[in-house]
CSV table of C-alpha atoms in Angstrom, one decimal:
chain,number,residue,atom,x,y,z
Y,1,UNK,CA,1.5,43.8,17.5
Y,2,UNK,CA,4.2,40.9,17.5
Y,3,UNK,CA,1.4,38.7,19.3
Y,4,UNK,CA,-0.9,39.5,16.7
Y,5,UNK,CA,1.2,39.0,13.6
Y,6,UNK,CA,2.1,35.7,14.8
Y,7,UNK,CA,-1.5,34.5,15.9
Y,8,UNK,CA,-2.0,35.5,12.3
Y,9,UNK,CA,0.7,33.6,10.9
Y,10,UNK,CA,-0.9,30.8,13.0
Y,11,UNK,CA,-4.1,30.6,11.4
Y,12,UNK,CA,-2.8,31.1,8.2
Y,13,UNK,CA,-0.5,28.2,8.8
Y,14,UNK,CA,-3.7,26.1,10.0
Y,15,UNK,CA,-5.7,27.2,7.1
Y,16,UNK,CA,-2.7,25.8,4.3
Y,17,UNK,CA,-3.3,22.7,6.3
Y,18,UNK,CA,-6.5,22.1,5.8
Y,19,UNK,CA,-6.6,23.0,2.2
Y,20,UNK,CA,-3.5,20.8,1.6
Y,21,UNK,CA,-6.0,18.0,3.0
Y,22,UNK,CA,-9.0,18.8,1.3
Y,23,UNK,CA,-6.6,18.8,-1.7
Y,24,UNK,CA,-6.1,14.7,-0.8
Y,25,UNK,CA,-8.7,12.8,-2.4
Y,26,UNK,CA,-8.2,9.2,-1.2
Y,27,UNK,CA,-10.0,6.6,-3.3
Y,28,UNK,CA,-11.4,3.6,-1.5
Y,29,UNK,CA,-10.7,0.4,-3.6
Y,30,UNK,CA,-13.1,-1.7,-1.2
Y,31,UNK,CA,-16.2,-0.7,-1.2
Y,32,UNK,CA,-17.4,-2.3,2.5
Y,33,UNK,CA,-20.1,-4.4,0.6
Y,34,UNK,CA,-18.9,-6.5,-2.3
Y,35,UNK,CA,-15.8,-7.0,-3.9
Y,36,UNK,CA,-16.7,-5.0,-7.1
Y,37,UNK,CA,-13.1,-3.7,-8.9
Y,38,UNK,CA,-11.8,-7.0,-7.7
Y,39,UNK,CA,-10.6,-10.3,-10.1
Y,40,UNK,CA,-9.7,-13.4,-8.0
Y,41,UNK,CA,-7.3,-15.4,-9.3
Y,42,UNK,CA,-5.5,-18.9,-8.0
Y,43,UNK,CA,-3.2,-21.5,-9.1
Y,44,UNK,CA,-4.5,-24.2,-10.9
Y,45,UNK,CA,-7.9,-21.9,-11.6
Y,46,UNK,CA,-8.9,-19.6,-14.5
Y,47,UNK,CA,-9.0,-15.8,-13.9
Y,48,UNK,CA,-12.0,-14.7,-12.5
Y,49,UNK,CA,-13.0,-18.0,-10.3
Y,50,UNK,CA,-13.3,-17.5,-6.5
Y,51,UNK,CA,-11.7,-20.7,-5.4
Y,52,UNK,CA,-13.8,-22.2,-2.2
Y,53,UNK,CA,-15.6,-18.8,-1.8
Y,54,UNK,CA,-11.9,-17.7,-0.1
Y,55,UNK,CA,-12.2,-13.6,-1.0
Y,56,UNK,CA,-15.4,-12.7,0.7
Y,57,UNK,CA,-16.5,-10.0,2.1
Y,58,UNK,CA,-17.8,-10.6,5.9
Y,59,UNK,CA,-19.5,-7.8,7.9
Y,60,UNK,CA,-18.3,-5.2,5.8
Y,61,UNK,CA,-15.2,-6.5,6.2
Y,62,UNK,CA,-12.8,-8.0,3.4
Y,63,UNK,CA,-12.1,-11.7,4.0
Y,64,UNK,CA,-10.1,-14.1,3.3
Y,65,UNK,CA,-12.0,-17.1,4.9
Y,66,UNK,CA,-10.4,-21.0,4.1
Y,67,UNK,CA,-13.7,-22.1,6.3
Y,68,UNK,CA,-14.7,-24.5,3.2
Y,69,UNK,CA,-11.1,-25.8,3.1
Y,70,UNK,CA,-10.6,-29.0,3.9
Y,71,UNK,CA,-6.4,-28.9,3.0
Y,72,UNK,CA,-3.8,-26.7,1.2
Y,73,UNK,CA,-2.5,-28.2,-1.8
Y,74,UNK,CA,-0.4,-25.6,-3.3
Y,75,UNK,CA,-3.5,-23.5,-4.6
Y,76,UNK,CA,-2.4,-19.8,-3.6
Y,77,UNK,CA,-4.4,-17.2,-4.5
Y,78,UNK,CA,-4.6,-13.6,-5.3
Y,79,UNK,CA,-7.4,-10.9,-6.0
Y,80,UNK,CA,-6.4,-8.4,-8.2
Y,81,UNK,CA,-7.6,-4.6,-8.1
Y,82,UNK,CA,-8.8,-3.5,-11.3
Y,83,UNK,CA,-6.3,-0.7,-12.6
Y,84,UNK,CA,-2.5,-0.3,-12.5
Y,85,UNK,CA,-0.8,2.5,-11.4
Y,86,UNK,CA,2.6,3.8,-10.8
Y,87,UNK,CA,2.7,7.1,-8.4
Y,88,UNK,CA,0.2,6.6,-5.3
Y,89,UNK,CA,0.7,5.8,-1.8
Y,90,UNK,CA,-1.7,3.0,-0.6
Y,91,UNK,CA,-3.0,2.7,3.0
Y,92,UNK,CA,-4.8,-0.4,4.9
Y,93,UNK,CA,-5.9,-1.5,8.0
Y,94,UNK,CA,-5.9,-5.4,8.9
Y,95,UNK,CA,-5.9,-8.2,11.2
Y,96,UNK,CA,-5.1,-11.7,11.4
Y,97,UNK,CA,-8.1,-13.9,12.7
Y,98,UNK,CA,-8.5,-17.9,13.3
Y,99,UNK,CA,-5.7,-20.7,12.3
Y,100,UNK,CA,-3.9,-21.4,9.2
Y,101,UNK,CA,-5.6,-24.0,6.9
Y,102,UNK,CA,-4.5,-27.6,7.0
Y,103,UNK,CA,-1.3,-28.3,4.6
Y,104,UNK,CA,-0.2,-25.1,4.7
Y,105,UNK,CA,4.0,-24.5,4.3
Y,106,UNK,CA,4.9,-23.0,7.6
Y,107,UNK,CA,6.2,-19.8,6.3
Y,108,UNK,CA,2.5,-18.7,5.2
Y,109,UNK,CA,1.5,-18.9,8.8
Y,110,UNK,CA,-0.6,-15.2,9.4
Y,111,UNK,CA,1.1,-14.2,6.2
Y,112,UNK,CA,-0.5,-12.3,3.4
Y,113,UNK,CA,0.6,-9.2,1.4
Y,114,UNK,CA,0.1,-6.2,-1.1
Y,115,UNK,CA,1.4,-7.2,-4.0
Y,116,UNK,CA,2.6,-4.2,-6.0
Y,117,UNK,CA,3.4,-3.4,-9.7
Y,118,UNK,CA,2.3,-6.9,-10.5
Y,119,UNK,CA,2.2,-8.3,-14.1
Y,120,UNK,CA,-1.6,-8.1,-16.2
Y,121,UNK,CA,-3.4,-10.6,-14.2
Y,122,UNK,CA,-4.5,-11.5,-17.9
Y,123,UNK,CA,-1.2,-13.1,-18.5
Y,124,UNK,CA,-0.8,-14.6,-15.2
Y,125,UNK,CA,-0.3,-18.6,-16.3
Y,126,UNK,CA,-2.7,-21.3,-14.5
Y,127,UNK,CA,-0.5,-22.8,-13.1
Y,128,UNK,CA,1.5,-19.7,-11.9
Y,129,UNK,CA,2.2,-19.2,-7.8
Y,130,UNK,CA,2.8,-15.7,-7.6
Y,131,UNK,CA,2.9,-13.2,-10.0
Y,132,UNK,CA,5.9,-10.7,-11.0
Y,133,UNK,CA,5.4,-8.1,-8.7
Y,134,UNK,CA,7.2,-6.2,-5.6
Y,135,UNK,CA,5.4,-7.9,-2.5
Y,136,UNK,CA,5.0,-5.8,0.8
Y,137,UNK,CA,4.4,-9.0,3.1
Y,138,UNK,CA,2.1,-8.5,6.0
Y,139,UNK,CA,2.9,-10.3,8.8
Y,140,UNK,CA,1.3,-11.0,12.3
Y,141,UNK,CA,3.5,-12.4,15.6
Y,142,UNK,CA,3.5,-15.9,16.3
Y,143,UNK,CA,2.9,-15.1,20.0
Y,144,UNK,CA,6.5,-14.7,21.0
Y,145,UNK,CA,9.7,-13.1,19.8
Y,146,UNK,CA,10.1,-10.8,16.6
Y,147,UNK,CA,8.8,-11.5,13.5
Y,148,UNK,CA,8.2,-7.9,12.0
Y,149,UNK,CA,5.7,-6.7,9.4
Y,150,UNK,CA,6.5,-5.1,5.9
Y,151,UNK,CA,9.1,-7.6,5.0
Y,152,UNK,CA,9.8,-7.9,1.1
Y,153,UNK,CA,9.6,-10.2,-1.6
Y,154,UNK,CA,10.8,-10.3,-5.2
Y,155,UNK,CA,8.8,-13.0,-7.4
Y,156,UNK,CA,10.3,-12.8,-10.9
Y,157,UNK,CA,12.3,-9.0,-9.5
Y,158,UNK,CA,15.3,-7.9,-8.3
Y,159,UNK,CA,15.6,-4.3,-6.8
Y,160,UNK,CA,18.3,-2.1,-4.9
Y,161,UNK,CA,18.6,-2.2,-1.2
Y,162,UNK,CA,20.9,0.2,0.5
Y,163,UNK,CA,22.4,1.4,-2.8
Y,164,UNK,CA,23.5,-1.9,-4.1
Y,165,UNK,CA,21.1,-4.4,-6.6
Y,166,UNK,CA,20.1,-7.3,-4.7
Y,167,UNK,CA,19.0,-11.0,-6.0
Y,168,UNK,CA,17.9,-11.7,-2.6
Y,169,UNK,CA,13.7,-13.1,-2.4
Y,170,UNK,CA,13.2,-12.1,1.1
Y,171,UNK,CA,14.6,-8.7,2.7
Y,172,UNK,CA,14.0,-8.2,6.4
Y,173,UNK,CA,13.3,-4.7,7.1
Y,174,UNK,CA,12.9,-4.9,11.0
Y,175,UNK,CA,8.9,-3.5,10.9
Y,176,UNK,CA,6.9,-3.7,14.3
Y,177,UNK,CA,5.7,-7.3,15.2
Y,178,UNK,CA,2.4,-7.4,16.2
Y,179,UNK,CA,0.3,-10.4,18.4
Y,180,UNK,CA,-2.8,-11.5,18.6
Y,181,UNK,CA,-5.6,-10.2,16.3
Y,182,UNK,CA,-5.2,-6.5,17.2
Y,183,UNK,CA,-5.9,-3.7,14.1
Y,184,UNK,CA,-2.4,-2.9,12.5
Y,185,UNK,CA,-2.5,0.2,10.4
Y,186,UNK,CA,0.1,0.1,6.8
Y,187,UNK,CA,1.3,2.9,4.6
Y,188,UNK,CA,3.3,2.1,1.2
Y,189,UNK,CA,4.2,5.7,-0.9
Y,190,UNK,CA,5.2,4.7,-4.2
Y,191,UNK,CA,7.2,6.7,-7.0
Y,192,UNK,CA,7.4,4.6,-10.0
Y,193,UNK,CA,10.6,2.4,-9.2
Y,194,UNK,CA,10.9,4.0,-5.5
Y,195,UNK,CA,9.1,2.4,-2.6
Y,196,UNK,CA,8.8,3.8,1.4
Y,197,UNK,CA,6.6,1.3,3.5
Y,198,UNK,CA,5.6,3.0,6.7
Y,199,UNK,CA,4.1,1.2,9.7
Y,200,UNK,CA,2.4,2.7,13.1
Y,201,UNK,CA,3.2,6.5,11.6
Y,202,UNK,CA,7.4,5.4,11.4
Y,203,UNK,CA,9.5,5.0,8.1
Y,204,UNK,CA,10.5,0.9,8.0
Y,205,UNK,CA,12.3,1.1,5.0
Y,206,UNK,CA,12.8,2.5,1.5
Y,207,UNK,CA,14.3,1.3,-1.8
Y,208,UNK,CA,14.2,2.2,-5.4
Y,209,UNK,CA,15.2,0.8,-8.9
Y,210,UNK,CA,12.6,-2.3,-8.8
Y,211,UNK,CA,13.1,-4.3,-11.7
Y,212,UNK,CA,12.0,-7.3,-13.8
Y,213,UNK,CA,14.9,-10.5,-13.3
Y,214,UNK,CA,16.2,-9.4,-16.6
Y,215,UNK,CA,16.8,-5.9,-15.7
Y,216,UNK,CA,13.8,-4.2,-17.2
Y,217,UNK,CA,12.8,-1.3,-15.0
Y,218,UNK,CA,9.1,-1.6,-13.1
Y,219,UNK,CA,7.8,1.2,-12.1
Y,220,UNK,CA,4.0,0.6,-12.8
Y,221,UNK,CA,1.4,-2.3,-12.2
Y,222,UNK,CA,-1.6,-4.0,-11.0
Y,223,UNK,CA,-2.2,-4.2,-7.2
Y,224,UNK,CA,-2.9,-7.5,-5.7
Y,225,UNK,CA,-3.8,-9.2,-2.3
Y,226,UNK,CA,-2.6,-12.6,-1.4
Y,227,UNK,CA,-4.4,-15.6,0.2
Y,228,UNK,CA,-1.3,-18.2,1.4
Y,229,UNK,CA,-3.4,-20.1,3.9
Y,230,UNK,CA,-3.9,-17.9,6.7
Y,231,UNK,CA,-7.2,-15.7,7.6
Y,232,UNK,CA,-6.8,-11.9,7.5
Y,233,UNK,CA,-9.6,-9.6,7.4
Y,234,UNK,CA,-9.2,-5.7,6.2
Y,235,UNK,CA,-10.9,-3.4,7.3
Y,236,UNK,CA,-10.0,-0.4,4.7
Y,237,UNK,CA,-7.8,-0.4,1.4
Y,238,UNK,CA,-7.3,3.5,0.4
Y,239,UNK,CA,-5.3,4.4,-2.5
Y,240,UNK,CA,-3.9,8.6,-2.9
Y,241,UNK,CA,-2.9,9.1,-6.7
Y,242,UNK,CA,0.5,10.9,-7.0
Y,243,UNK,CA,0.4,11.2,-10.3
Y,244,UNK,CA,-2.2,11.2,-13.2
């Protein structure tokens, strides 16, 4: 009797499971083919051009290609998913491939990022770098010692780390370094001002009261993805609405 109850309680507990799942309704912001839902935009450019053909998607793969680069001068670029949110958790799979374009600062060597609550891209100036936002850097190993992934950046924000507000632009959260070109899977829950970045299945780091440099509270935005002079390919961008 014991034995059955609990094989019962088993399958009931495997059933909850899969309905919490079905329940999970990802939605897949690239679509494997083109870059519909997408808006490029780089320095020096108006919103909407696709400098050098750099966002591209190659098979079925997004790309950001500097093939038709001849040298960096300052031009960084973003492309811009096309509606904000502010409760989600956002998944992706990517790889650094090739060499970092001529000119390029040092820093932005197999660098790139999810830029998160980010300003309208409609009032992103021309001759703008980056845009407000809470960046979740990506970042590949330079084929020896640490250099972990899921760093952050504040352009034009401050945020809390470890209880206490921080002015700080770059906060090392010791993520996993990974060499070479192999897959590296990222997870990034979001809760309005609260962020949790998760890497390889582990918690790297959380934070919470992101804010605007004069103190106004973000906790919604556009989602963006960076070209700083080194090739990445993704192979999946998957965004799970927590809140309608």
């Amino acid at each position: 009797m014991i034995k059955k109850q609990l094989l019962l309680a088993v399958l009931a507990l495997g059933i909850t499971h899969a309905q919490e799942s079905k329940k999970e309704k990802w939605i897949q912001l690239f679509n494997g083919k083109d870059l519909t839902g997408w808006t490029p935009k780089f320095k020096g450019s108006d919103l909407g051009v696709n400098y050098k053909d750099t966002f591209k998607v190659q098979d079925g793969l997004l790309t950001i290609d500097y093939s038709k680069w001849e040298k960096f001068s300052g031009e960084f670029g973003h492309l811009y998913y096309k509606t904000p949110y502010s409760h989600y958790k956002i998944r992706s799979t990517y790889r650094f491939i090739g060499k970092q374009v001529a000119g390029g600062p040092g820093w932005a060597n197999r660098n790139n990022g999810f830029m998160l609550h980010c300003q309208d891209p409609k009032t992103i100036k021309k001759d703008q770098d980056f845009p407000n936002s809470i960046e979740v850097q990506l970042l590949g190993g330079l084929g020896k010692g640490d250099r972990g992934t899921l760093n952050i950046c504040t352009p034009g924000t401050h945020l809390h780390w470890k209880g206490k507000l921080t002015k700080g632009h770059v906060i090392n959260t010791g993520g996993p370094t990974t060499h070479g070109d192999e897959w590296v899977t990222v997870e990034i829950e979001v809760h309005g001002d609260k962020f949790k970045h998760i890497a390889k299945g582990q918690v790297v780091c959380e934070y919470d009261k992101t804010q605007l440099d004069d103190g106004t509270p973000l906790t919604k935005g556009w989602i963006s993805i960076q070209a700083e002079t080194a090739p990445i390919q993704f192979k999946s961008i998957e965004l799970l609405p927590l809140r309608k």
